[in-house]
């Protein structure tokens, strides 16, 4: 068959696949936001059926052959060729696993998740331990199926961030540990410098919602392409380029939790929304790496959302909504408070400075899990030791320790490191963007659109067409350089805590 | 194959079909409530793809053969046999239409809907007229394909209410016209009897929402199986027996619009929820006729929701939420006002007494459309004449006249009459229920559950297993008798308007 005919077949298959993806996205979003609890058994059974249909479509032998032929065609445009090669690489990761083992693993992941949830809520690691063990063993076996003389953990790292290896992460995390841990210790002795006491009040949720509406408008997250819902854990779900959903959770005695979770998710959402429309429904939307995606959510949340310029435009609105609670709080006091740093046990509640240390700890744990240098029985103690060693605090409970994150319950080893990496990418993007446009001026003068345009042009528009290394080079004119991140954090926090 | 093997194949096919149905229900509900507008083209294309998959599954020749064999098996249980026979009858209605014509009609319905919408908003019937004409011609041709020496409109009527014919409806509507039109004319001269002026105020939507939460709780529409959303037009969507969604629309200067739309939809929702769980995902859920379903929504909305006993339990809550607006309004005044009757042009806003006349008018129109006794050019004038003749008012605009309802845009001829029929069924059910339990006492003393239990036992539990005629006989010990409806309306409205 000629290229044109093959492309036609490929595109028909892509439409079919995207229809099932949209159905599953819609059902997933629905069940995590509004679906009545008692309907879950009925829904799950039908959802599983459609997942089965989806997998049959993905693993269709005919289309695999079409893709293989296409990948060798010289007259195929570069973008489609890349999309096909990414897809073939991902299918190869699954194809080497015997189908029955794959299905069994899917069941294990469901049970393992339930057990993790139960264990976390009962503060009992022993409940989860056997399932974690089984998950680890299965995951390692799967990685071995496709091992090409590579360390298992390198394969896992590459799954979430194309091209990343332990060698590069080791270097990255050494630098973080070396430069940030001493600063964190210094700051933990100077907690009086930043007052956060005014956060310990009640903030009416209905008024929080009103603020969010205004802030979403400011950030250009509008109803024509976006929708905000509520769920237990905040997340973003891109249905298509012009339909991106985010969620948050409102907490009456925590004003800033929902504010920063929404800014964070809008960072993700804006990435999806600003991809070239020609890529809608193709693999170039799905293929964005975790690190790149996280770089945009972190850029929004921390580099932009925690800046003085951002609040220059938004603080008055917030203060007007909460005149009682914020009457004695100046904008300066507020901005200092939202940037306060203090060692804590829970990753998702950690501040910008201590956050990468939480990730470093998980990275060390995962390395040891994957190379077998630590037995499963040692995991819990090791977790506690690493927290004590790096953040100076030791969890008293499993709930506040090894059970806090969901990721290991479904075997997502290799995912955590991208959170810190994304933050570091963001520092480099932020620096480059400031060379081209006056970011603070845009934030102060209600011109967020100029920031979005820069991001679209330099990062978003190509979706997952380029690798993270290529995106960094194109957007910043240099390879990945973690010193932007280290410098940003060091300067910001030394100034905030009055450290020379 | 033996019965057991055939049943197994049938059930596997039912699971598959119900998975696609759930996906389409979820996507449909999403797009009518929260979905961002700009994503509609992407969604519609994929939705259409999945509708195509759905139709292929429904029209699978193999399963048709399985069903035909099963329908002759003597060792098949009665319930499954009924479900299969209903399904076969419905498939036969579609199977006789050439596939290309069917697909073309589906496209026509989409365009026709858009044109109707445009025409309604521009008050211009001429915009819609050619599409209505095409829709009517196609619908008539489709009915002719399966004509078994029966009048076309009888086939259409049977599609929405099994077993109903023009002969029966003629008798029903003659009685309504004869008994109610004079009363309506009398009441239109006595409008001073009931004061509704206090409704002409603003009622904060946030407070309306608070009232709805309490009322939903009172009606047993709880979060474990139900969910209330918002949409342009209120509707109910049953995802499964333990997952039923309803919607409403809040209007600041119309307090009772959302109250009664919610009670109405909860009537539909409760029917779906109280079907025997063994029927979940089978055709016995889908097969409930329009008239029977409407009987439950009307029973809730009018017979229960507009009663003094209902408000004995709920009025204080409403008054507390709107102390300014309702301070001089006693419960008696409020209950009189929500039952006020006055001839009006718009069906969906009509009161209980004039409502069946709106339906009668549409029934007469549809009969004439179907038997060709009226040309399309005459439709608009005929509409106006019928309103003048029966309700004493003549629409000035097409928007308030022939364009007000969506139903004809997709060819749903035969649907309207079930609205009036459902109201009449409800009167008969209501009478029977009052013989068994003290309905007013249940309503007054926050014991709605006793009412739900009666409805479950006598009507809901079997879903669409029985025909309307069988359900009426079982629940009320007599065949359909429209005099319960006439008597209920006559007594209620003579008393309210002080007429001898």
Short mmCIF file of C-alpha atoms in Angstrom, two decimals, chain A residues 94-315:
data_model
loop_
_atom_site.label_atom_id
_atom_site.label_comp_id
_atom_site.label_asym_id
_atom_site.label_seq_id
_atom_site.Cartn_x
_atom_site.Cartn_y
_atom_site.Cartn_z
CA UNK A 94 3.13 -3.82 26.59
CA UNK A 95 3.33 -6.32 23.74
CA UNK A 96 6.22 -8.20 25.33
CA UNK A 97 4.05 -9.03 28.34
CA UNK A 98 1.90 -12.18 28.06
CA UNK A 99 -1.72 -11.02 27.90
CA UNK A 100 -2.93 -13.10 30.84
CA UNK A 101 -0.20 -11.65 33.05
CA UNK A 102 -1.16 -8.18 31.94
CA UNK A 103 -4.83 -8.68 32.79
CA UNK A 104 -3.90 -10.27 36.13
CA UNK A 105 -1.75 -7.26 36.93
CA UNK A 106 -4.65 -4.95 36.18
CA UNK A 107 -6.75 -6.81 38.75
CA UNK A 108 -3.87 -6.77 41.24
CA UNK A 109 -3.60 -2.98 40.84
CA UNK A 110 -7.28 -2.55 41.77
CA UNK A 111 -6.99 -4.70 44.86
CA UNK A 112 -3.66 -3.16 45.79
CA UNK A 113 -5.21 0.30 45.57
CA UNK A 114 -8.07 -0.71 47.86
CA UNK A 115 -5.63 -2.25 50.35
CA UNK A 116 -3.42 0.83 50.28
CA UNK A 117 -6.47 3.00 50.94
CA UNK A 118 -7.58 0.81 53.83
CA UNK A 119 -4.07 0.66 55.26
CA UNK A 120 -3.64 4.43 55.03
CA UNK A 121 -6.92 5.10 56.78
CA UNK A 122 -6.10 2.55 59.48
CA UNK A 123 -2.46 3.53 59.83
CA UNK A 124 -1.41 -0.06 59.24
CA UNK A 125 1.38 -0.71 56.74
CA UNK A 126 1.17 -4.46 57.35
CA UNK A 127 -2.22 -4.51 55.58
CA UNK A 128 -0.69 -3.11 52.40
CA UNK A 129 2.73 -4.78 52.56
CA UNK A 130 1.91 -8.12 50.86
CA UNK A 131 0.18 -6.33 47.97
CA UNK A 132 3.03 -3.88 47.57
CA UNK A 133 5.40 -6.84 47.48
CA UNK A 134 3.36 -8.57 44.79
CA UNK A 135 3.13 -5.33 42.82
CA UNK A 136 6.88 -4.79 42.98
CA UNK A 137 7.65 -8.34 41.90
CA UNK A 138 5.23 -8.13 38.96
CA UNK A 139 6.48 -4.73 37.89
CA UNK A 140 10.09 -5.95 37.94
CA UNK A 141 9.16 -9.04 35.94
CA UNK A 142 7.44 -6.88 33.33
CA UNK A 143 10.48 -4.64 33.06
CA UNK A 144 12.68 -7.71 32.68
CA UNK A 145 10.57 -8.85 29.72
CA UNK A 146 11.80 -5.85 27.79
CA UNK A 147 15.20 -5.44 29.35
CA UNK A 148 17.76 -4.54 26.75
CA UNK A 149 20.83 -4.87 28.97
CA UNK A 150 19.65 -1.90 30.96
CA UNK A 151 19.08 -1.48 34.70
CA UNK A 152 15.38 -2.03 35.50
CA UNK A 153 14.94 1.37 37.10
CA UNK A 154 16.29 3.12 34.02
CA UNK A 155 13.47 1.55 32.01
CA UNK A 156 10.95 2.74 34.57
CA UNK A 157 12.40 6.28 34.58
CA UNK A 158 12.26 6.43 30.78
CA UNK A 159 8.56 5.47 30.87
CA UNK A 160 7.72 8.76 32.54
CA UNK A 161 10.43 11.00 31.12
CA UNK A 162 11.89 10.01 27.77
CA UNK A 163 15.66 9.80 27.90
CA UNK A 164 16.16 10.18 31.64
CA UNK A 165 18.40 7.71 33.50
CA UNK A 166 19.65 7.14 37.02
CA UNK A 167 22.95 8.74 36.05
CA UNK A 168 21.27 12.04 35.27
CA UNK A 169 18.87 11.90 38.19
CA UNK A 170 21.73 11.03 40.59
CA UNK A 171 23.55 14.14 39.51
CA UNK A 172 20.40 16.24 39.79
CA UNK A 173 19.44 15.02 43.25
CA UNK A 174 23.03 15.25 44.59
CA UNK A 175 23.03 18.90 43.69
CA UNK A 176 19.61 19.43 45.32
CA UNK A 177 20.66 17.64 48.47
CA UNK A 178 23.98 19.44 48.68
CA UNK A 179 22.59 22.93 48.10
CA UNK A 180 19.14 22.82 49.68
CA UNK A 181 19.35 20.61 52.76
CA UNK A 182 21.67 23.03 54.66
CA UNK A 183 19.40 25.96 53.75
CA UNK A 184 16.32 24.05 54.92
CA UNK A 185 18.02 23.39 58.25
CA UNK A 186 18.92 27.06 58.61
CA UNK A 187 15.35 28.13 57.87
CA UNK A 188 13.87 25.64 60.30
CA UNK A 189 15.66 27.63 63.04
CA UNK A 190 14.24 30.96 61.84
CA UNK A 191 10.50 30.26 61.75
CA UNK A 192 9.71 33.58 63.43
CA UNK A 193 10.69 35.48 60.29
CA UNK A 194 7.42 34.69 58.50
CA UNK A 195 4.00 34.98 60.12
CA UNK A 196 1.41 32.49 58.87
CA UNK A 197 -0.86 32.58 61.92
CA UNK A 198 -3.69 34.38 60.10
CA UNK A 199 -4.28 31.32 57.96
CA UNK A 200 -5.65 29.58 61.06
CA UNK A 201 -9.15 30.94 60.57
CA UNK A 202 -12.34 29.84 58.84
CA UNK A 203 -12.85 30.98 55.25
CA UNK A 204 -16.38 30.49 53.95
CA UNK A 205 -16.32 28.05 51.03
CA UNK A 206 -18.96 29.92 49.03
CA UNK A 207 -16.71 32.98 49.11
CA UNK A 208 -13.69 30.88 48.16
CA UNK A 209 -15.68 29.82 45.10
CA UNK A 210 -16.35 33.44 44.17
CA UNK A 211 -12.64 34.23 44.39
CA UNK A 212 -11.79 31.22 42.23
CA UNK A 213 -14.17 32.38 39.52
CA UNK A 214 -12.40 35.72 39.34
CA UNK A 215 -8.96 34.13 39.47
CA UNK A 216 -9.83 31.62 36.74
CA UNK A 217 -10.96 34.48 34.60
CA UNK A 218 -7.67 36.29 35.23
CA UNK A 219 -5.76 33.14 34.21
CA UNK A 220 -7.83 32.75 31.04
CA UNK A 221 -9.38 29.48 32.17
CA UNK A 222 -12.82 30.20 30.73
CA UNK A 223 -16.04 28.25 30.37
CA UNK A 224 -15.78 27.96 26.61
CA UNK A 225 -12.89 25.49 26.97
CA UNK A 226 -12.54 24.66 30.68
CA UNK A 227 -14.60 23.43 33.60
CA UNK A 228 -13.84 23.28 37.33
CA UNK A 229 -15.37 20.49 39.40
CA UNK A 230 -14.66 19.09 42.87
CA UNK A 231 -13.08 15.81 43.94
CA UNK A 232 -11.23 14.20 46.84
CA UNK A 233 -7.86 14.81 45.16
CA UNK A 234 -7.38 17.61 42.61
CA UNK A 235 -6.59 16.52 39.05
CA UNK A 236 -6.70 17.60 35.40
CA UNK A 237 -8.34 15.61 32.62
CA UNK A 238 -7.86 16.76 29.04
CA UNK A 239 -10.86 15.55 27.02
CA UNK A 240 -9.65 17.42 23.96
CA UNK A 241 -7.79 20.63 23.14
CA UNK A 242 -10.94 22.72 23.58
CA UNK A 243 -12.32 20.76 26.53
CA UNK A 244 -10.13 20.48 29.61
CA UNK A 245 -11.51 19.68 33.05
CA UNK A 246 -9.87 20.39 36.40
CA UNK A 247 -10.94 19.70 39.97
CA UNK A 248 -10.19 21.04 43.40
CA UNK A 249 -11.22 20.44 47.00
CA UNK A 250 -12.38 23.31 49.19
CA UNK A 251 -11.32 23.29 52.84
CA UNK A 252 -12.92 25.81 55.17
CA UNK A 253 -9.91 26.20 57.44
CA UNK A 254 -7.35 26.18 54.66
CA UNK A 255 -7.79 29.13 52.31
CA UNK A 256 -4.72 28.60 50.19
CA UNK A 257 -5.08 24.87 49.54
CA UNK A 258 -7.73 25.32 46.87
CA UNK A 259 -6.16 28.51 45.47
CA UNK A 260 -2.84 26.87 44.69
CA UNK A 261 -4.33 23.55 43.64
CA UNK A 262 -6.42 25.42 41.09
CA UNK A 263 -3.50 27.49 39.78
CA UNK A 264 -1.49 24.25 39.54
CA UNK A 265 -4.17 22.38 37.60
CA UNK A 266 -4.71 25.37 35.30
CA UNK A 267 -1.02 25.09 34.42
CA UNK A 268 -1.66 21.52 33.26
CA UNK A 269 -4.90 22.53 31.55
CA UNK A 270 -3.33 25.42 29.66
CA UNK A 271 -0.69 23.09 28.23
CA UNK A 272 -3.39 20.79 26.84
CA UNK A 273 -5.45 23.69 25.57
CA UNK A 274 -2.61 25.40 23.71
CA UNK A 275 -1.52 22.42 21.64
CA UNK A 276 -1.92 22.96 17.91
CA UNK A 277 -5.48 21.94 17.01
CA UNK A 278 -4.19 19.76 14.18
CA UNK A 279 -2.94 17.34 16.85
CA UNK A 280 -6.33 16.98 18.56
CA UNK A 281 -7.15 13.33 19.11
CA UNK A 282 -3.66 12.15 18.13
CA UNK A 283 -0.87 10.60 20.15
CA UNK A 284 0.96 13.92 20.19
CA UNK A 285 -1.46 15.09 22.87
CA UNK A 286 -1.10 11.98 25.07
CA UNK A 287 2.64 11.74 24.63
CA UNK A 288 3.65 14.78 26.70
CA UNK A 289 6.06 13.55 29.38
CA UNK A 290 5.26 13.82 33.07
CA UNK A 291 8.19 16.16 33.69
CA UNK A 292 7.20 18.58 30.95
CA UNK A 293 3.57 18.59 32.04
CA UNK A 294 4.59 19.14 35.65
CA UNK A 295 6.88 21.97 34.62
CA UNK A 296 3.85 23.95 33.50
CA UNK A 297 1.73 23.27 36.59
CA UNK A 298 4.67 24.20 38.85
CA UNK A 299 5.45 27.29 36.78
CA UNK A 300 1.88 28.48 37.27
CA UNK A 301 1.61 27.49 40.92
CA UNK A 302 4.97 28.65 42.25
CA UNK A 303 6.89 30.91 39.88
CA UNK A 304 3.82 32.92 38.87
CA UNK A 305 1.18 32.20 41.52
CA UNK A 306 3.37 32.86 44.55
CA UNK A 307 4.87 36.08 43.18
CA UNK A 308 4.16 39.55 44.47
CA UNK A 309 3.15 40.67 40.97
CA UNK A 310 0.42 38.00 40.79
CA UNK A 311 -1.12 39.20 44.03
CA UNK A 312 -0.80 42.84 43.01
CA UNK A 313 -3.67 42.04 40.71
CA UNK A 314 -5.59 39.63 42.94
CA UNK A 315 -5.07 40.39 46.62
#
